PDB file of C-alpha atoms in Angstrom:
ATOM      1  CA  UNK A  16      25.600  24.488  -4.529  1.00 49.00           C
ATOM      2  CA  UNK A  17      28.163  22.002  -3.164  1.00 55.00           C
ATOM      3  CA  UNK A  18      30.882  23.396  -5.463  1.00 59.00           C
ATOM      4  CA  UNK A  19      30.467  26.832  -3.887  1.00 60.00           C
ATOM      5  CA  UNK A  20      31.099  25.561  -0.373  1.00 66.00           C
ATOM      6  CA  UNK A  21      29.895  27.763   2.468  1.00 82.00           C
ATOM      7  CA  UNK A  22      28.630  31.086   1.120  1.00 91.00           C
ATOM      8  CA  UNK A  23      29.495  33.884   3.577  1.00 91.00           C
ATOM      9  CA  UNK A  24      26.515  35.550   5.267  1.00 94.00           C
ATOM     10  CA  UNK A  25      27.387  39.199   5.862  1.00 96.00           C
ATOM     11  CA  UNK A  26      25.657  42.130   7.489  1.00 96.00           C
ATOM     12  CA  UNK A  27      23.627  44.434   5.266  1.00 95.00           C
ATOM     13  CA  UNK A  28      26.019  47.282   6.039  1.00 94.00           C
ATOM     14  CA  UNK A  29      29.013  45.204   4.985  1.00 96.00           C
ATOM     15  CA  UNK A  30      27.240  44.107   1.809  1.00 95.00           C
ATOM     16  CA  UNK A  31      26.465  47.714   0.874  1.00 93.00           C
ATOM     17  CA  UNK A  32      30.042  48.849   1.473  1.00 93.00           C
ATOM     18  CA  UNK A  33      31.768  45.873  -0.171  1.00 92.00           C
ATOM     19  CA  UNK A  34      29.501  44.944  -3.081  1.00 95.00           C
ATOM     20  CA  UNK A  35      27.140  47.748  -4.078  1.00 92.00           C
ATOM     21  CA  UNK A  36      28.411  50.446  -6.461  1.00 88.00           C
ATOM     22  CA  UNK A  37      28.512  53.988  -5.134  1.00 87.00           C
ATOM     23  CA  UNK A  38      25.552  56.257  -5.801  1.00 85.00           C
ATOM     24  CA  UNK A  39      25.998  59.620  -7.546  1.00 84.00           C
ATOM     25  CA  UNK A  40      26.713  62.357  -4.989  1.00 84.00           C
ATOM     26  CA  UNK A  41      23.443  64.170  -5.710  1.00 86.00           C
ATOM     27  CA  UNK A  42      21.336  61.147  -4.747  1.00 87.00           C
ATOM     28  CA  UNK A  43      20.510  61.068  -1.025  1.00 88.00           C
ATOM     29  CA  UNK A  44      18.773  57.888   0.123  1.00 89.00           C
ATOM     30  CA  UNK A  45      17.394  59.498   3.293  1.00 90.00           C
ATOM     31  CA  UNK A  46      15.741  62.318   1.334  1.00 89.00           C
ATOM     32  CA  UNK A  47      14.269  59.836  -1.159  1.00 90.00           C
ATOM     33  CA  UNK A  48      12.852  57.785   1.709  1.00 90.00           C
ATOM     34  CA  UNK A  49      11.322  60.847   3.375  1.00 90.00           C
ATOM     35  CA  UNK A  50       9.742  61.980   0.117  1.00 91.00           C
ATOM     36  CA  UNK A  51       8.255  58.545  -0.624  1.00 90.00           C
ATOM     37  CA  UNK A  52       6.829  58.306   2.887  1.00 90.00           C
ATOM     38  CA  UNK A  53       4.801  61.433   2.156  1.00 91.00           C
ATOM     39  CA  UNK A  54       3.223  59.793  -0.916  1.00 89.00           C
ATOM     40  CA  UNK A  55       0.117  57.807   0.081  1.00 87.00           C
ATOM     41  CA  UNK A  56       0.207  55.912  -3.215  1.00 89.00           C
ATOM     42  CA  UNK A  57       3.613  54.516  -2.255  1.00 89.00           C
ATOM     43  CA  UNK A  58       3.705  54.407   1.557  1.00 90.00           C
ATOM     44  CA  UNK A  59       0.913  53.644   4.017  1.00 88.00           C
ATOM     45  CA  UNK A  60       1.212  55.771   7.149  1.00 85.00           C
ATOM     46  CA  UNK A  61      -1.333  53.581   8.941  1.00 84.00           C
ATOM     47  CA  UNK A  62       0.580  50.331   8.558  1.00 81.00           C
ATOM     48  CA  UNK A  63       4.039  51.911   8.095  1.00 88.00           C
ATOM     49  CA  UNK A  64       4.545  49.717   5.039  1.00 90.00           C
ATOM     50  CA  UNK A  65       4.798  49.990   1.294  1.00 92.00           C
ATOM     51  CA  UNK A  66       1.242  50.646   0.125  1.00 90.00           C
ATOM     52  CA  UNK A  67       1.263  47.540  -2.060  1.00 89.00           C
ATOM     53  CA  UNK A  68       2.119  45.316   0.909  1.00 91.00           C
ATOM     54  CA  UNK A  69      -0.431  46.221   3.589  1.00 88.00           C
ATOM     55  CA  UNK A  70      -0.208  42.643   4.889  1.00 89.00           C
ATOM     56  CA  UNK A  71       2.579  40.078   4.881  1.00 92.00           C
ATOM     57  CA  UNK A  72       2.836  38.162   1.577  1.00 93.00           C
ATOM     58  CA  UNK A  73       2.480  34.892   3.500  1.00 92.00           C
ATOM     59  CA  UNK A  74      -1.093  35.951   4.312  1.00 92.00           C
ATOM     60  CA  UNK A  75      -2.004  36.555   0.665  1.00 91.00           C
ATOM     61  CA  UNK A  76      -4.470  34.214  -1.028  1.00 91.00           C
ATOM     62  CA  UNK A  77      -3.269  35.356  -4.456  1.00 92.00           C
ATOM     63  CA  UNK A  78      -0.575  33.647  -6.513  1.00 90.00           C
ATOM     64  CA  UNK A  79       3.041  34.605  -5.892  1.00 90.00           C
ATOM     65  CA  UNK A  80       3.116  36.527  -9.162  1.00 90.00           C
ATOM     66  CA  UNK A  81       0.165  38.688  -8.124  1.00 91.00           C
ATOM     67  CA  UNK A  82       1.289  38.988  -4.502  1.00 92.00           C
ATOM     68  CA  UNK A  83       4.670  40.455  -5.420  1.00 93.00           C
ATOM     69  CA  UNK A  84       3.502  42.534  -8.370  1.00 92.00           C
ATOM     70  CA  UNK A  85       3.639  45.758  -6.265  1.00 92.00           C
ATOM     71  CA  UNK A  86       7.450  45.421  -6.221  1.00 92.00           C
ATOM     72  CA  UNK A  87       7.410  46.938  -9.691  1.00 92.00           C
ATOM     73  CA  UNK A  88       5.558  50.021  -8.389  1.00 92.00           C
ATOM     74  CA  UNK A  89       7.994  50.377  -5.481  1.00 92.00           C
ATOM     75  CA  UNK A  90      10.993  50.194  -7.799  1.00 92.00           C
ATOM     76  CA  UNK A  91       9.493  52.696 -10.241  1.00 92.00           C
ATOM     77  CA  UNK A  92       8.637  55.123  -7.417  1.00 91.00           C
ATOM     78  CA  UNK A  93      12.165  55.004  -6.011  1.00 91.00           C
ATOM     79  CA  UNK A  94      13.732  55.504  -9.447  1.00 90.00           C
ATOM     80  CA  UNK A  95      11.375  58.383 -10.269  1.00 89.00           C
ATOM     81  CA  UNK A  96      12.254  60.152  -7.022  1.00 89.00           C
ATOM     82  CA  UNK A  97      15.988  59.597  -7.534  1.00 88.00           C
ATOM     83  CA  UNK A  98      15.809  60.983 -11.073  1.00 86.00           C
ATOM     84  CA  UNK A  99      14.509  64.305  -9.702  1.00 85.00           C
ATOM     85  CA  UNK A 100      17.939  65.090  -8.293  1.00 80.00           C
ATOM     86  CA  UNK A 101      20.202  63.119 -10.624  1.00 79.00           C
ATOM     87  CA  UNK A 102      21.360  64.194 -14.043  1.00 75.00           C
ATOM     88  CA  UNK A 103      21.892  60.543 -14.949  1.00 77.00           C
ATOM     89  CA  UNK A 104      18.788  58.729 -16.260  1.00 82.00           C
ATOM     90  CA  UNK A 105      17.846  55.323 -14.869  1.00 85.00           C
ATOM     91  CA  UNK A 106      19.664  52.498 -16.643  1.00 87.00           C
ATOM     92  CA  UNK A 107      17.613  49.559 -15.333  1.00 90.00           C
ATOM     93  CA  UNK A 108      13.979  48.531 -15.580  1.00 90.00           C
ATOM     94  CA  UNK A 109      12.147  46.155 -13.238  1.00 92.00           C
ATOM     95  CA  UNK A 110      10.599  43.326 -15.257  1.00 90.00           C
ATOM     96  CA  UNK A 111       8.506  40.396 -14.059  1.00 89.00           C
ATOM     97  CA  UNK A 112       7.736  37.650 -16.564  1.00 86.00           C
ATOM     98  CA  UNK A 113       7.814  34.472 -14.430  1.00 82.00           C
ATOM     99  CA  UNK A 114       6.244  32.310 -17.141  1.00 82.00           C
ATOM    100  CA  UNK A 115       8.813  33.252 -19.798  1.00 83.00           C
ATOM    101  CA  UNK A 116      12.457  32.252 -20.177  1.00 81.00           C
ATOM    102  CA  UNK A 117      14.902  34.965 -21.241  1.00 84.00           C
ATOM    103  CA  UNK A 118      16.856  34.053 -24.357  1.00 82.00           C
ATOM    104  CA  UNK A 119      20.370  32.713 -24.125  1.00 77.00           C
ATOM    105  CA  UNK A 120      23.019  31.248 -26.427  1.00 79.00           C
ATOM    106  CA  UNK A 121      23.480  28.439 -23.925  1.00 74.00           C
ATOM    107  CA  UNK A 122      20.498  26.113 -23.413  1.00 72.00           C
ATOM    108  CA  UNK A 123      18.596  27.345 -20.376  1.00 72.00           C
ATOM    109  CA  UNK A 124      14.904  27.081 -19.509  1.00 75.00           C
ATOM    110  CA  UNK A 125      15.202  28.986 -16.216  1.00 82.00           C
ATOM    111  CA  UNK A 126      12.394  31.462 -15.575  1.00 88.00           C
ATOM    112  CA  UNK A 127      13.382  33.971 -12.877  1.00 91.00           C
ATOM    113  CA  UNK A 128      10.463  35.526 -11.013  1.00 92.00           C
ATOM    114  CA  UNK A 129      11.727  38.993 -11.936  1.00 92.00           C
ATOM    115  CA  UNK A 130      14.877  40.841 -12.906  1.00 93.00           C
ATOM    116  CA  UNK A 131      16.417  44.239 -13.538  1.00 93.00           C
ATOM    117  CA  UNK A 132      17.014  44.683 -17.243  1.00 91.00           C
ATOM    118  CA  UNK A 133      19.192  47.202 -19.043  1.00 89.00           C
ATOM    119  CA  UNK A 134      16.850  49.857 -20.440  1.00 79.00           C
ATOM    120  CA  UNK A 135      19.057  50.488 -23.452  1.00 73.00           C
ATOM    121  CA  UNK A 136      18.506  46.929 -24.624  1.00 60.00           C
ATOM    122  CA  UNK A 137      14.754  46.784 -24.019  1.00 59.00           C
ATOM    123  CA  UNK A 138      12.867  45.967 -27.206  1.00 61.00           C
ATOM    124  CA  UNK A 139       9.245  44.835 -27.206  1.00 62.00           C
ATOM    125  CA  UNK A 140       9.758  43.098 -30.552  1.00 65.00           C
ATOM    126  CA  UNK A 141      12.299  40.668 -29.092  1.00 69.00           C
ATOM    127  CA  UNK A 142      12.303  38.565 -25.917  1.00 79.00           C
ATOM    128  CA  UNK A 143      14.490  39.629 -22.997  1.00 84.00           C
ATOM    129  CA  UNK A 144      18.035  38.283 -22.979  1.00 86.00           C
ATOM    130  CA  UNK A 145      20.099  36.932 -20.105  1.00 85.00           C
ATOM    131  CA  UNK A 146      22.951  39.084 -21.406  1.00 87.00           C
ATOM    132  CA  UNK A 147      20.995  42.196 -20.405  1.00 89.00           C
ATOM    133  CA  UNK A 148      19.951  41.051 -16.918  1.00 90.00           C
ATOM    134  CA  UNK A 149      21.923  42.635 -14.087  1.00 92.00           C
ATOM    135  CA  UNK A 150      19.891  41.537 -11.041  1.00 94.00           C
ATOM    136  CA  UNK A 151      17.880  38.296 -10.719  1.00 95.00           C
ATOM    137  CA  UNK A 152      14.906  37.975  -8.335  1.00 95.00           C
ATOM    138  CA  UNK A 153      13.272  34.938  -6.743  1.00 95.00           C
ATOM    139  CA  UNK A 154      10.397  35.211  -4.299  1.00 94.00           C
ATOM    140  CA  UNK A 155       8.058  33.042  -2.292  1.00 94.00           C
ATOM    141  CA  UNK A 156       5.149  33.850  -0.014  1.00 92.00           C
ATOM    142  CA  UNK A 157       7.013  32.075   2.763  1.00 84.00           C
ATOM    143  CA  UNK A 158       4.268  29.645   3.739  1.00 82.00           C
ATOM    144  CA  UNK A 159       6.627  26.648   3.705  1.00 83.00           C
ATOM    145  CA  UNK A 160       9.250  28.055   6.022  1.00 80.00           C
ATOM    146  CA  UNK A 161      12.859  27.041   5.437  1.00 88.00           C
ATOM    147  CA  UNK A 162      12.052  25.005   2.312  1.00 91.00           C
ATOM    148  CA  UNK A 163      10.935  28.189   0.529  1.00 92.00           C
ATOM    149  CA  UNK A 164      14.210  29.869   1.424  1.00 92.00           C
ATOM    150  CA  UNK A 165      16.278  26.924   0.186  1.00 92.00           C
ATOM    151  CA  UNK A 166      14.343  26.799  -3.080  1.00 92.00           C
ATOM    152  CA  UNK A 167      14.838  30.523  -3.697  1.00 94.00           C
ATOM    153  CA  UNK A 168      18.541  30.252  -2.842  1.00 94.00           C
ATOM    154  CA  UNK A 169      19.096  27.430  -5.344  1.00 93.00           C
ATOM    155  CA  UNK A 170      17.254  29.253  -8.100  1.00 94.00           C
ATOM    156  CA  UNK A 171      18.981  32.596  -7.668  1.00 95.00           C
ATOM    157  CA  UNK A 172      22.403  30.931  -7.437  1.00 93.00           C
ATOM    158  CA  UNK A 173      21.683  29.171 -10.731  1.00 92.00           C
ATOM    159  CA  UNK A 174      20.710  32.502 -12.322  1.00 93.00           C
ATOM    160  CA  UNK A 175      23.914  34.134 -11.062  1.00 93.00           C
ATOM    161  CA  UNK A 176      25.931  31.201 -12.375  1.00 91.00           C
ATOM    162  CA  UNK A 177      24.246  31.284 -15.777  1.00 89.00           C
ATOM    163  CA  UNK A 178      24.851  35.013 -16.214  1.00 90.00           C
ATOM    164  CA  UNK A 179      28.536  34.642 -15.346  1.00 91.00           C
ATOM    165  CA  UNK A 180      29.154  31.592 -17.543  1.00 87.00           C
ATOM    166  CA  UNK A 181      27.320  33.073 -20.526  1.00 83.00           C
ATOM    167  CA  UNK A 182      29.704  36.014 -20.835  1.00 82.00           C
ATOM    168  CA  UNK A 183      33.388  35.578 -19.870  1.00 84.00           C
ATOM    169  CA  UNK A 184      33.718  39.386 -19.795  1.00 84.00           C
ATOM    170  CA  UNK A 185      31.000  39.713 -17.150  1.00 87.00           C
ATOM    171  CA  UNK A 186      32.756  40.828 -13.959  1.00 91.00           C
ATOM    172  CA  UNK A 187      29.873  40.449 -11.461  1.00 94.00           C
ATOM    173  CA  UNK A 188      26.126  40.204 -11.029  1.00 95.00           C
ATOM    174  CA  UNK A 189      23.527  40.554  -8.270  1.00 97.00           C
ATOM    175  CA  UNK A 190      20.503  38.679  -6.985  1.00 96.00           C
ATOM    176  CA  UNK A 191      17.588  39.213  -4.602  1.00 97.00           C
ATOM    177  CA  UNK A 192      15.536  36.601  -2.763  1.00 97.00           C
ATOM    178  CA  UNK A 193      12.363  37.263  -0.780  1.00 95.00           C
ATOM    179  CA  UNK A 194      10.345  34.981   1.472  1.00 95.00           C
ATOM    180  CA  UNK A 195       7.270  36.876   2.680  1.00 94.00           C
ATOM    181  CA  UNK A 196       8.849  40.078   4.082  1.00 93.00           C
ATOM    182  CA  UNK A 197      12.405  38.730   4.462  1.00 95.00           C
ATOM    183  CA  UNK A 198      14.774  39.954   1.754  1.00 95.00           C
ATOM    184  CA  UNK A 199      18.389  38.970   1.055  1.00 97.00           C
ATOM    185  CA  UNK A 200      20.889  40.534  -1.357  1.00 97.00           C
ATOM    186  CA  UNK A 201      23.280  38.322  -3.336  1.00 97.00           C
ATOM    187  CA  UNK A 202      26.526  39.182  -5.100  1.00 97.00           C
ATOM    188  CA  UNK A 203      28.853  37.033  -7.153  1.00 95.00           C
ATOM    189  CA  UNK A 204      32.010  37.762  -9.104  1.00 93.00           C
ATOM    190  CA  UNK A 205      34.860  35.644 -10.469  1.00 90.00           C
ATOM    191  CA  UNK A 206      36.349  35.332  -6.986  1.00 90.00           C
ATOM    192  CA  UNK A 207      33.549  35.091  -4.424  1.00 92.00           C
ATOM    193  CA  UNK A 208      29.825  34.837  -3.730  1.00 94.00           C
ATOM    194  CA  UNK A 209      28.310  36.543  -0.680  1.00 95.00           C
ATOM    195  CA  UNK A 210      24.786  36.985   0.645  1.00 96.00           C
ATOM    196  CA  UNK A 211      23.421  39.518   3.105  1.00 97.00           C
ATOM    197  CA  UNK A 212      21.647  38.528   6.269  1.00 96.00           C
ATOM    198  CA  UNK A 213      17.857  38.770   5.785  1.00 95.00           C
ATOM    199  CA  UNK A 214      16.070  42.020   6.539  1.00 94.00           C
ATOM    200  CA  UNK A 215      12.449  43.179   6.419  1.00 92.00           C
ATOM    201  CA  UNK A 216      11.969  45.132   3.197  1.00 89.00           C
TER     202      UNK A 216
END
């Protein structure tokens, strides 16, 4: 953490324009959002929230793993809707195995809470590999305030670092941290690391 110095906090709009790859022209985020909001299995009109998160995670009495399990359903629903208008199939799969360590040539016992994994390299016969992880997730219910945020930040930064050091040809990678309803996007490449200001997901 100290070696990185001060990591720039940027607006979500700046992060999207500077770090996120462009979407195919036929994918319209607004239309996807409107379609999902009409699906009661995905979006609750009563609470105006994702159906799997009717209450804030900090209020959940379940474990963090169970509390954030609906993230997988949200991701799948968004991808399914996007695939209706795109000729390009989804390349990533949301995976949550917080008790298992992905394999790596370098010694590493890190267990990310979740990650986006390349679909082409998914094989149930073999454990997931760090080489195939494109986005690392860390989440907390947010009951410990700032200490939860600091813990998530340290863990996701380590995951970003491990991905980049494991493959010298890797140009960049992404991360996501969540504390209750507050989400931040992370990006690192060979030149810089930036993080978005938190927003309510």
